[in-house]
Short mmCIF file of N, CA and C and ligand atoms in Angstrom, two decimals:
data_model
loop_
_atom_site.label_atom_id
_atom_site.label_comp_id
_atom_site.label_asym_id
_atom_site.label_seq_id
_atom_site.Cartn_x
_atom_site.Cartn_y
_atom_site.Cartn_z
N MET A 247 -133.66 160.30 42.52
CA MET A 247 -134.28 161.21 42.51
C MET A 247 -135.39 160.55 43.23
N ALA A 248 -136.47 161.56 43.45
CA ALA A 248 -137.63 161.85 44.31
C ALA A 248 -138.41 162.98 44.59
N TYR A 249 -139.50 163.16 44.43
CA TYR A 249 -139.85 164.95 44.74
C TYR A 249 -139.84 164.73 46.17
N VAL A 250 -139.60 165.85 46.43
CA VAL A 250 -139.46 166.62 47.57
C VAL A 250 -141.21 167.64 48.23
N ILE A 251 -141.63 167.46 49.44
CA ILE A 251 -142.78 168.98 49.57
C ILE A 251 -141.74 169.54 50.44
N SER A 252 -142.23 171.11 50.35
CA SER A 252 -141.40 171.34 50.45
C SER A 252 -142.75 172.33 51.84
N SER A 253 -142.01 173.16 52.57
CA SER A 253 -142.86 173.75 53.56
C SER A 253 -144.22 174.31 53.27
N ASP A 254 -144.13 174.74 52.46
CA ASP A 254 -145.71 175.33 51.44
C ASP A 254 -146.94 174.88 51.69
N CYS A 255 -146.86 173.40 52.19
CA CYS A 255 -147.65 171.78 52.26
C CYS A 255 -149.40 172.67 53.02
N ILE A 256 -149.95 172.59 52.93
CA ILE A 256 -150.84 173.70 53.77
C ILE A 256 -151.90 172.18 54.93
N SER A 257 -151.24 171.04 54.45
CA SER A 257 -151.70 169.46 54.65
C SER A 257 -153.52 168.86 54.38
N CYS A 258 -153.52 169.82 52.66
CA CYS A 258 -154.65 169.39 52.61
C CYS A 258 -155.15 167.77 52.51
N GLY A 259 -154.10 167.21 52.44
CA GLY A 259 -154.13 165.69 52.08
C GLY A 259 -154.71 165.75 50.70
N ALA A 260 -154.72 166.17 49.43
CA ALA A 260 -154.96 165.59 48.52
C ALA A 260 -153.87 164.96 47.13
N CYS A 261 -152.66 165.06 47.96
CA CYS A 261 -151.84 164.26 46.65
C CYS A 261 -152.00 163.01 47.40
N GLU A 262 -152.11 162.46 48.54
CA GLU A 262 -152.09 161.41 48.88
C GLU A 262 -152.86 160.34 48.35
N PRO A 263 -154.07 160.06 47.95
CA PRO A 263 -154.32 158.98 47.14
C PRO A 263 -154.22 159.47 45.93
N ASP A 264 -153.62 160.31 44.63
CA ASP A 264 -153.18 160.17 43.88
C ASP A 264 -152.03 159.61 43.32
N CYS A 265 -150.84 159.35 44.76
CA CYS A 265 -149.31 158.83 44.38
C CYS A 265 -149.51 156.83 44.16
N PRO A 266 -149.02 157.00 43.14
CA PRO A 266 -149.64 156.09 42.64
C PRO A 266 -148.81 154.26 43.18
N VAL A 267 -147.73 155.04 44.07
CA VAL A 267 -146.74 154.18 44.46
C VAL A 267 -147.20 153.97 46.34
N ASN A 268 -148.12 154.98 46.76
CA ASN A 268 -148.53 155.06 48.18
C ASN A 268 -147.10 155.90 48.72
N ALA A 269 -146.00 156.40 48.28
CA ALA A 269 -144.77 157.23 48.69
C ALA A 269 -146.00 158.46 50.05
N ILE A 270 -146.68 158.57 49.13
CA ILE A 270 -146.92 160.01 50.42
C ILE A 270 -147.99 159.66 51.43
N SER A 271 -147.06 160.19 52.90
CA SER A 271 -148.53 160.08 54.37
C SER A 271 -147.93 161.17 55.24
N GLN A 272 -149.16 161.36 56.17
CA GLN A 272 -148.83 162.57 56.59
C GLN A 272 -147.75 162.90 58.03
N GLY A 273 -147.23 163.77 57.72
CA GLY A 273 -145.93 163.72 59.15
C GLY A 273 -146.48 164.41 59.96
N ASP A 274 -145.64 165.02 60.74
CA ASP A 274 -146.00 165.61 62.28
C ASP A 274 -146.82 166.88 61.91
N ASP A 275 -145.92 167.56 60.70
CA ASP A 275 -146.51 169.07 61.03
C ASP A 275 -146.97 169.38 59.49
N GLN A 276 -146.41 168.21 58.24
CA GLN A 276 -147.11 168.61 56.85
C GLN A 276 -147.13 166.78 56.19
N TYR A 277 -147.45 166.11 55.09
CA TYR A 277 -147.06 165.98 54.54
C TYR A 277 -145.90 165.54 53.72
N VAL A 278 -145.58 164.22 53.59
CA VAL A 278 -144.11 164.32 53.59
C VAL A 278 -144.50 162.60 52.29
N ILE A 279 -142.58 162.57 51.46
CA ILE A 279 -143.08 161.73 50.58
C ILE A 279 -141.60 160.89 50.79
N ASP A 280 -141.63 159.69 50.91
CA ASP A 280 -140.65 158.44 50.91
C ASP A 280 -140.08 158.18 49.57
N ALA A 281 -138.62 158.37 49.59
CA ALA A 281 -137.48 158.71 48.77
C ALA A 281 -137.23 157.42 48.29
N SER A 282 -137.33 156.56 49.04
CA SER A 282 -137.22 155.19 48.46
C SER A 282 -138.66 154.44 47.24
N LEU A 283 -140.11 155.43 48.16
CA LEU A 283 -140.89 154.42 47.02
C LEU A 283 -141.33 155.67 45.73
N CYS A 284 -140.57 156.77 46.22
CA CYS A 284 -141.30 157.40 44.87
C CYS A 284 -140.21 157.55 43.19
N ILE A 285 -141.48 157.45 42.02
CA ILE A 285 -141.08 157.54 41.23
C ILE A 285 -140.92 158.21 39.73
N ASP A 286 -140.94 159.33 41.13
CA ASP A 286 -141.12 160.53 39.93
C ASP A 286 -141.90 160.92 38.81
N CYS A 287 -142.61 160.69 39.62
CA CYS A 287 -144.38 160.60 37.83
C CYS A 287 -144.39 161.82 38.16
N GLY A 288 -144.51 162.69 38.87
CA GLY A 288 -145.73 164.01 39.15
C GLY A 288 -146.49 164.61 39.73
N ALA A 289 -147.85 163.25 39.47
CA ALA A 289 -148.26 163.39 40.03
C ALA A 289 -149.38 164.18 41.29
N CYS A 290 -148.19 163.90 42.68
CA CYS A 290 -148.06 165.05 43.13
C CYS A 290 -148.43 166.41 43.70
N GLU A 291 -147.65 167.23 42.37
CA GLU A 291 -147.05 168.06 41.94
C GLU A 291 -148.43 169.12 41.27
N ALA A 292 -148.88 168.19 40.12
CA ALA A 292 -150.19 168.30 39.72
C ALA A 292 -151.56 168.44 40.42
N THR A 293 -151.07 168.27 41.45
CA THR A 293 -152.57 168.28 42.54
C THR A 293 -152.65 169.42 43.16
N CYS A 294 -151.39 169.43 43.55
CA CYS A 294 -151.38 169.75 44.65
C CYS A 294 -151.77 171.91 44.97
N PRO A 295 -153.15 172.22 45.35
CA PRO A 295 -153.17 174.06 45.59
C PRO A 295 -152.20 175.06 45.58
N VAL A 296 -150.92 173.85 45.48
CA VAL A 296 -150.10 175.44 46.69
C VAL A 296 -148.60 174.86 45.77
N GLY A 297 -148.68 173.92 44.91
CA GLY A 297 -147.28 173.76 45.13
C GLY A 297 -145.98 173.13 45.02
N ALA A 298 -146.62 172.65 46.53
CA ALA A 298 -145.12 172.56 47.41
C ALA A 298 -144.44 170.66 46.85
N PRO A 299 -144.53 170.03 46.05
CA PRO A 299 -144.05 169.02 45.56
C PRO A 299 -142.95 169.14 44.75
N LYS A 300 -141.96 169.17 44.44
CA LYS A 300 -140.88 169.76 44.03
C LYS A 300 -139.80 168.47 43.42
N PRO A 301 -140.13 168.25 42.16
CA PRO A 301 -138.37 167.42 41.82
C PRO A 301 -136.95 167.55 42.93
N GLU A 302 -136.14 166.82 43.46
CA GLU A 302 -135.57 167.61 44.25
C GLU A 302 -134.48 167.74 43.17
FE1 LIG B 189 -145.82 159.66 44.29
FE2 LIG B 189 -145.91 160.29 42.02
FE3 LIG B 189 -145.87 162.16 43.87
FE4 LIG B 189 -143.66 159.97 43.80
S1 LIG B 189 -144.16 162.32 42.06
S2 LIG B 189 -144.36 161.22 45.17
S3 LIG B 189 -144.21 158.55 42.77
S4 LIG B 189 -147.14 161.10 43.02
FE1 LIG B 190 -149.68 169.15 51.44
FE2 LIG B 190 -150.30 169.66 48.88
FE3 LIG B 190 -150.55 167.17 49.29
FE4 LIG B 190 -151.98 168.84 49.79
S1 LIG B 190 -151.56 168.52 47.80
S2 LIG B 190 -151.15 167.89 51.63
S3 LIG B 190 -150.76 171.09 50.19
S4 LIG B 190 -148.36 168.70 49.30
#
């Protein structure tokens, strides 16, 4: 299990520093989560202004 950032992402960058395992990075079109690092804490979902990160 891991969180996934949907295409609703507006690349604001707010979630990146909130991830305790540094799983979030800026991709080509939007921010992305490395599924191999994500521990499903939900911090990114709580921070995101548009609700883009969701548990897969
Ligand atoms: Fe990082 Fe937690 Fe979001 Fe996974 S759910 S990407 S561990 S902030
Ligand atoms: Fe994208 Fe939401 Fe993260 Fe901002 S907080 S970069 S909109 S996923």
